[in-house]
Amino acid sequence: MAIIFSYIFEPITVWLGIYKLENWKYTFSLPIYVIKAVFIRWLVDEVLRKKKYS
């Protein structure tokens, strides 16, 4: 999903004028999307774990 967001959706938003890149490359976004996904997964797992033991 991170690859799709970085190399497909981001260029589409730039092309549509929704997003403007300044000194940024799509490749820079890839690790950010991966880190966000890992964090969200961890957060959801924690919430579900705490709910299970409540």
PDB file of N, CA and C in Angstrom:
ATOM      1  N   MET A   1       0.823  -1.194   0.000  1.00  0.00           N
ATOM      2  CA  MET A   1       0.000   0.000   0.000  1.00  0.00           C
ATOM      3  C   MET A   1       0.866   1.257   0.000  1.00  0.00           C
ATOM      4  N   ALA A   2       1.969   1.214   0.726  1.00  0.00           N
ATOM      5  CA  ALA A   2       2.849   2.389   0.773  1.00  0.00           C
ATOM      6  C   ALA A   2       3.387   2.719  -0.605  1.00  0.00           C
ATOM      7  N   ILE A   3       3.722   1.695  -1.368  1.00  0.00           N
ATOM      8  CA  ILE A   3       4.224   1.925  -2.731  1.00  0.00           C
ATOM      9  C   ILE A   3       3.132   2.531  -3.603  1.00  0.00           C
ATOM     10  N   ILE A   4       1.921   2.029  -3.465  1.00  0.00           N
ATOM     11  CA  ILE A   4       0.795   2.558  -4.245  1.00  0.00           C
ATOM     12  C   ILE A   4       0.534   4.015  -3.888  1.00  0.00           C
ATOM     13  N   PHE A   5       0.530   4.327  -2.578  1.00  0.00           N
ATOM     14  CA  PHE A   5       0.309   5.713  -2.168  1.00  0.00           C
ATOM     15  C   PHE A   5       1.436   6.626  -2.661  1.00  0.00           C
ATOM     16  N   SER A   6       2.673   6.153  -2.553  1.00  0.00           N
ATOM     17  CA  SER A   6       3.815   6.994  -2.918  1.00  0.00           C
ATOM     18  C   SER A   6       3.924   7.252  -4.410  1.00  0.00           C
ATOM     19  N   TYR A   7       3.696   6.216  -5.206  1.00  0.00           N
ATOM     20  CA  TYR A   7       3.993   6.334  -6.632  1.00  0.00           C
ATOM     21  C   TYR A   7       2.759   6.422  -7.538  1.00  0.00           C
ATOM     22  N   ILE A   8       1.579   6.275  -6.975  1.00  0.00           N
ATOM     23  CA  ILE A   8       0.371   6.405  -7.796  1.00  0.00           C
ATOM     24  C   ILE A   8      -0.526   7.532  -7.276  1.00  0.00           C
ATOM     25  N   PHE A   9      -0.938   7.450  -6.001  1.00  0.00           N
ATOM     26  CA  PHE A   9      -1.872   8.450  -5.480  1.00  0.00           C
ATOM     27  C   PHE A   9      -1.239   9.823  -5.294  1.00  0.00           C
ATOM     28  N   GLU A  10      -0.008   9.870  -4.819  1.00  0.00           N
ATOM     29  CA  GLU A  10       0.639  11.173  -4.658  1.00  0.00           C
ATOM     30  C   GLU A  10       0.827  11.894  -5.988  1.00  0.00           C
ATOM     31  N   PRO A  11       1.323  11.223  -7.034  1.00  0.00           N
ATOM     32  CA  PRO A  11       1.418  11.922  -8.330  1.00  0.00           C
ATOM     33  C   PRO A  11       0.061  12.368  -8.876  1.00  0.00           C
ATOM     34  N   ILE A  12      -0.968  11.585  -8.617  1.00  0.00           N
ATOM     35  CA  ILE A  12      -2.313  11.983  -9.066  1.00  0.00           C
ATOM     36  C   ILE A  12      -2.756  13.250  -8.344  1.00  0.00           C
ATOM     37  N   THR A  13      -2.500  13.336  -7.024  1.00  0.00           N
ATOM     38  CA  THR A  13      -2.898  14.542  -6.292  1.00  0.00           C
ATOM     39  C   THR A  13      -2.090  15.753  -6.748  1.00  0.00           C
ATOM     40  N   VAL A  14      -0.831  15.544  -7.100  1.00  0.00           N
ATOM     41  CA  VAL A  14      -0.025  16.651  -7.640  1.00  0.00           C
ATOM     42  C   VAL A  14      -0.595  17.080  -8.983  1.00  0.00           C
ATOM     43  N   TRP A  15      -0.906  16.120  -9.833  1.00  0.00           N
ATOM     44  CA  TRP A  15      -1.454  16.410 -11.162  1.00  0.00           C
ATOM     45  C   TRP A  15      -2.791  17.151 -11.065  1.00  0.00           C
ATOM     46  N   LEU A  16      -3.610  16.788 -10.073  1.00  0.00           N
ATOM     47  CA  LEU A  16      -4.904  17.448  -9.889  1.00  0.00           C
ATOM     48  C   LEU A  16      -4.785  18.817  -9.217  1.00  0.00           C
ATOM     49  N   GLY A  17      -3.609  19.136  -8.718  1.00  0.00           N
ATOM     50  CA  GLY A  17      -3.404  20.424  -8.065  1.00  0.00           C
ATOM     51  C   GLY A  17      -3.813  20.432  -6.611  1.00  0.00           C
ATOM     52  N   ILE A  18      -4.041  19.271  -6.024  1.00  0.00           N
ATOM     53  CA  ILE A  18      -4.439  19.171  -4.620  1.00  0.00           C
ATOM     54  C   ILE A  18      -3.224  19.285  -3.708  1.00  0.00           C
ATOM     55  N   TYR A  19      -2.106  18.822  -4.196  1.00  0.00           N
ATOM     56  CA  TYR A  19      -0.880  18.699  -3.411  1.00  0.00           C
ATOM     57  C   TYR A  19       0.255  19.292  -4.234  1.00  0.00           C
ATOM     58  N   LYS A  20       1.127  20.052  -3.589  1.00  0.00           N
ATOM     59  CA  LYS A  20       2.243  20.667  -4.301  1.00  0.00           C
ATOM     60  C   LYS A  20       3.562  20.200  -3.679  1.00  0.00           C
ATOM     61  N   LEU A  21       4.437  19.689  -4.511  1.00  0.00           N
ATOM     62  CA  LEU A  21       5.745  19.231  -4.042  1.00  0.00           C
ATOM     63  C   LEU A  21       6.761  20.355  -4.149  1.00  0.00           C
ATOM     64  N   GLU A  22       7.478  20.589  -3.071  1.00  0.00           N
ATOM     65  CA  GLU A  22       8.570  21.548  -3.076  1.00  0.00           C
ATOM     66  C   GLU A  22       9.772  20.871  -2.440  1.00  0.00           C
ATOM     67  N   ASN A  23      10.824  20.651  -3.206  1.00  0.00           N
ATOM     68  CA  ASN A  23      12.031  19.973  -2.731  1.00  0.00           C
ATOM     69  C   ASN A  23      11.706  18.612  -2.119  1.00  0.00           C
ATOM     70  N   TRP A  24      10.877  17.860  -2.761  1.00  0.00           N
ATOM     71  CA  TRP A  24      10.419  16.570  -2.258  1.00  0.00           C
ATOM     72  C   TRP A  24      10.312  15.593  -3.417  1.00  0.00           C
ATOM     73  N   LYS A  25      10.660  14.368  -3.168  1.00  0.00           N
ATOM     74  CA  LYS A  25      10.513  13.319  -4.167  1.00  0.00           C
ATOM     75  C   LYS A  25       9.549  12.277  -3.621  1.00  0.00           C
ATOM     76  N   TYR A  26       8.864  11.599  -4.502  1.00  0.00           N
ATOM     77  CA  TYR A  26       7.894  10.590  -4.077  1.00  0.00           C
ATOM     78  C   TYR A  26       8.554   9.496  -3.246  1.00  0.00           C
ATOM     79  N   THR A  27       9.812   9.210  -3.524  1.00  0.00           N
ATOM     80  CA  THR A  27      10.537   8.180  -2.780  1.00  0.00           C
ATOM     81  C   THR A  27      10.676   8.554  -1.308  1.00  0.00           C
ATOM     82  N   PHE A  28      10.744   9.823  -0.998  1.00  0.00           N
ATOM     83  CA  PHE A  28      10.841  10.255   0.401  1.00  0.00           C
ATOM     84  C   PHE A  28       9.585   9.888   1.178  1.00  0.00           C
ATOM     85  N   SER A  29       8.458   9.809   0.513  1.00  0.00           N
ATOM     86  CA  SER A  29       7.195   9.507   1.179  1.00  0.00           C
ATOM     87  C   SER A  29       7.065   8.035   1.554  1.00  0.00           C
ATOM     88  N   LEU A  30       7.759   7.178   0.834  1.00  0.00           N
ATOM     89  CA  LEU A  30       7.623   5.737   1.055  1.00  0.00           C
ATOM     90  C   LEU A  30       7.907   5.325   2.501  1.00  0.00           C
ATOM     91  N   PRO A  31       9.055   5.676   3.088  1.00  0.00           N
ATOM     92  CA  PRO A  31       9.280   5.258   4.474  1.00  0.00           C
ATOM     93  C   PRO A  31       8.295   5.884   5.461  1.00  0.00           C
ATOM     94  N   ILE A  32       7.824   7.072   5.152  1.00  0.00           N
ATOM     95  CA  ILE A  32       6.844   7.719   6.030  1.00  0.00           C
ATOM     96  C   ILE A  32       5.552   6.917   6.042  1.00  0.00           C
ATOM     97  N   TYR A  33       5.082   6.489   4.878  1.00  0.00           N
ATOM     98  CA  TYR A  33       3.865   5.672   4.814  1.00  0.00           C
ATOM     99  C   TYR A  33       4.064   4.337   5.527  1.00  0.00           C
ATOM    100  N   VAL A  34       5.236   3.739   5.393  1.00  0.00           N
ATOM    101  CA  VAL A  34       5.508   2.464   6.062  1.00  0.00           C
ATOM    102  C   VAL A  34       5.501   2.656   7.580  1.00  0.00           C
ATOM    103  N   ILE A  35       6.173   3.681   8.053  1.00  0.00           N
ATOM    104  CA  ILE A  35       6.207   3.950   9.494  1.00  0.00           C
ATOM    105  C   ILE A  35       4.810   4.228  10.031  1.00  0.00           C
ATOM    106  N   LYS A  36       4.024   5.003   9.298  1.00  0.00           N
ATOM    107  CA  LYS A  36       2.652   5.277   9.731  1.00  0.00           C
ATOM    108  C   LYS A  36       1.833   3.994   9.811  1.00  0.00           C
ATOM    109  N   ALA A  37       1.990   3.117   8.837  1.00  0.00           N
ATOM    110  CA  ALA A  37       1.236   1.862   8.825  1.00  0.00           C
ATOM    111  C   ALA A  37       1.631   0.979  10.005  1.00  0.00           C
ATOM    112  N   VAL A  38       2.927   0.883  10.273  1.00  0.00           N
ATOM    113  CA  VAL A  38       3.399   0.074  11.400  1.00  0.00           C
ATOM    114  C   VAL A  38       2.875   0.647  12.713  1.00  0.00           C
ATOM    115  N   PHE A  39       2.923   1.953  12.859  1.00  0.00           N
ATOM    116  CA  PHE A  39       2.424   2.589  14.085  1.00  0.00           C
ATOM    117  C   PHE A  39       0.925   2.365  14.270  1.00  0.00           C
ATOM    118  N   ILE A  40       0.170   2.545  13.214  1.00  0.00           N
ATOM    119  CA  ILE A  40      -1.281   2.349  13.314  1.00  0.00           C
ATOM    120  C   ILE A  40      -1.609   0.905  13.641  1.00  0.00           C
ATOM    121  N   ARG A  41      -0.888  -0.027  13.030  1.00  0.00           N
ATOM    122  CA  ARG A  41      -1.098  -1.448  13.333  1.00  0.00           C
ATOM    123  C   ARG A  41      -0.810  -1.736  14.804  1.00  0.00           C
ATOM    124  N   TRP A  42       0.291  -1.199  15.294  1.00  0.00           N
ATOM    125  CA  TRP A  42       0.649  -1.378  16.705  1.00  0.00           C
ATOM    126  C   TRP A  42      -0.428  -0.781  17.611  1.00  0.00           C
ATOM    127  N   LEU A  43      -0.897   0.416  17.275  1.00  0.00           N
ATOM    128  CA  LEU A  43      -1.911   1.088  18.075  1.00  0.00           C
ATOM    129  C   LEU A  43      -3.214   0.296  18.112  1.00  0.00           C
ATOM    130  N   VAL A  44      -3.655  -0.198  16.985  1.00  0.00           N
ATOM    131  CA  VAL A  44      -4.883  -0.996  16.927  1.00  0.00           C
ATOM    132  C   VAL A  44      -4.713  -2.277  17.731  1.00  0.00           C
ATOM    133  N   ASP A  45      -3.575  -2.930  17.602  1.00  0.00           N
ATOM    134  CA  ASP A  45      -3.318  -4.144  18.384  1.00  0.00           C
ATOM    135  C   ASP A  45      -3.352  -3.858  19.882  1.00  0.00           C
ATOM    136  N   GLU A  46      -2.782  -2.751  20.302  1.00  0.00           N
ATOM    137  CA  GLU A  46      -2.799  -2.376  21.718  1.00  0.00           C
ATOM    138  C   GLU A  46      -4.218  -2.120  22.211  1.00  0.00           C
ATOM    139  N   VAL A  47      -4.989  -1.402  21.433  1.00  0.00           N
ATOM    140  CA  VAL A  47      -6.372  -1.113  21.822  1.00  0.00           C
ATOM    141  C   VAL A  47      -7.170  -2.407  21.927  1.00  0.00           C
ATOM    142  N   LEU A  48      -7.020  -3.285  20.947  1.00  0.00           N
ATOM    143  CA  LEU A  48      -7.749  -4.553  20.985  1.00  0.00           C
ATOM    144  C   LEU A  48      -7.287  -5.432  22.140  1.00  0.00           C
ATOM    145  N   ARG A  49      -6.002  -5.424  22.439  1.00  0.00           N
ATOM    146  CA  ARG A  49      -5.468  -6.203  23.552  1.00  0.00           C
ATOM    147  C   ARG A  49      -6.026  -5.696  24.880  1.00  0.00           C
ATOM    148  N   LYS A  50      -6.066  -4.375  25.039  1.00  0.00           N
ATOM    149  CA  LYS A  50      -6.596  -3.797  26.282  1.00  0.00           C
ATOM    150  C   LYS A  50      -8.085  -4.036  26.398  1.00  0.00           C
ATOM    151  N   LYS A  51      -8.787  -3.997  25.271  1.00  0.00           N
ATOM    152  CA  LYS A  51     -10.222  -4.257  25.304  1.00  0.00           C
ATOM    153  C   LYS A  51     -10.501  -5.716  25.676  1.00  0.00           C
ATOM    154  N   LYS A  52      -9.651  -6.614  25.200  1.00  0.00           N
ATOM    155  CA  LYS A  52      -9.814  -8.037  25.476  1.00  0.00           C
ATOM    156  C   LYS A  52      -9.670  -8.330  26.968  1.00  0.00           C
ATOM    157  N   TYR A  53      -8.762  -7.633  27.641  1.00  0.00           N
ATOM    158  CA  TYR A  53      -8.521  -7.871  29.063  1.00  0.00           C
ATOM    159  C   TYR A  53      -9.354  -6.991  29.972  1.00  0.00           C
ATOM    160  N   SER A  54     -10.235  -6.208  29.418  1.00  0.00           N
ATOM    161  CA  SER A  54     -11.094  -5.334  30.251  1.00  0.00           C
ATOM    162  C   SER A  54     -12.352  -6.034  30.666  1.00  0.00           C
TER     163      SER A  54
END
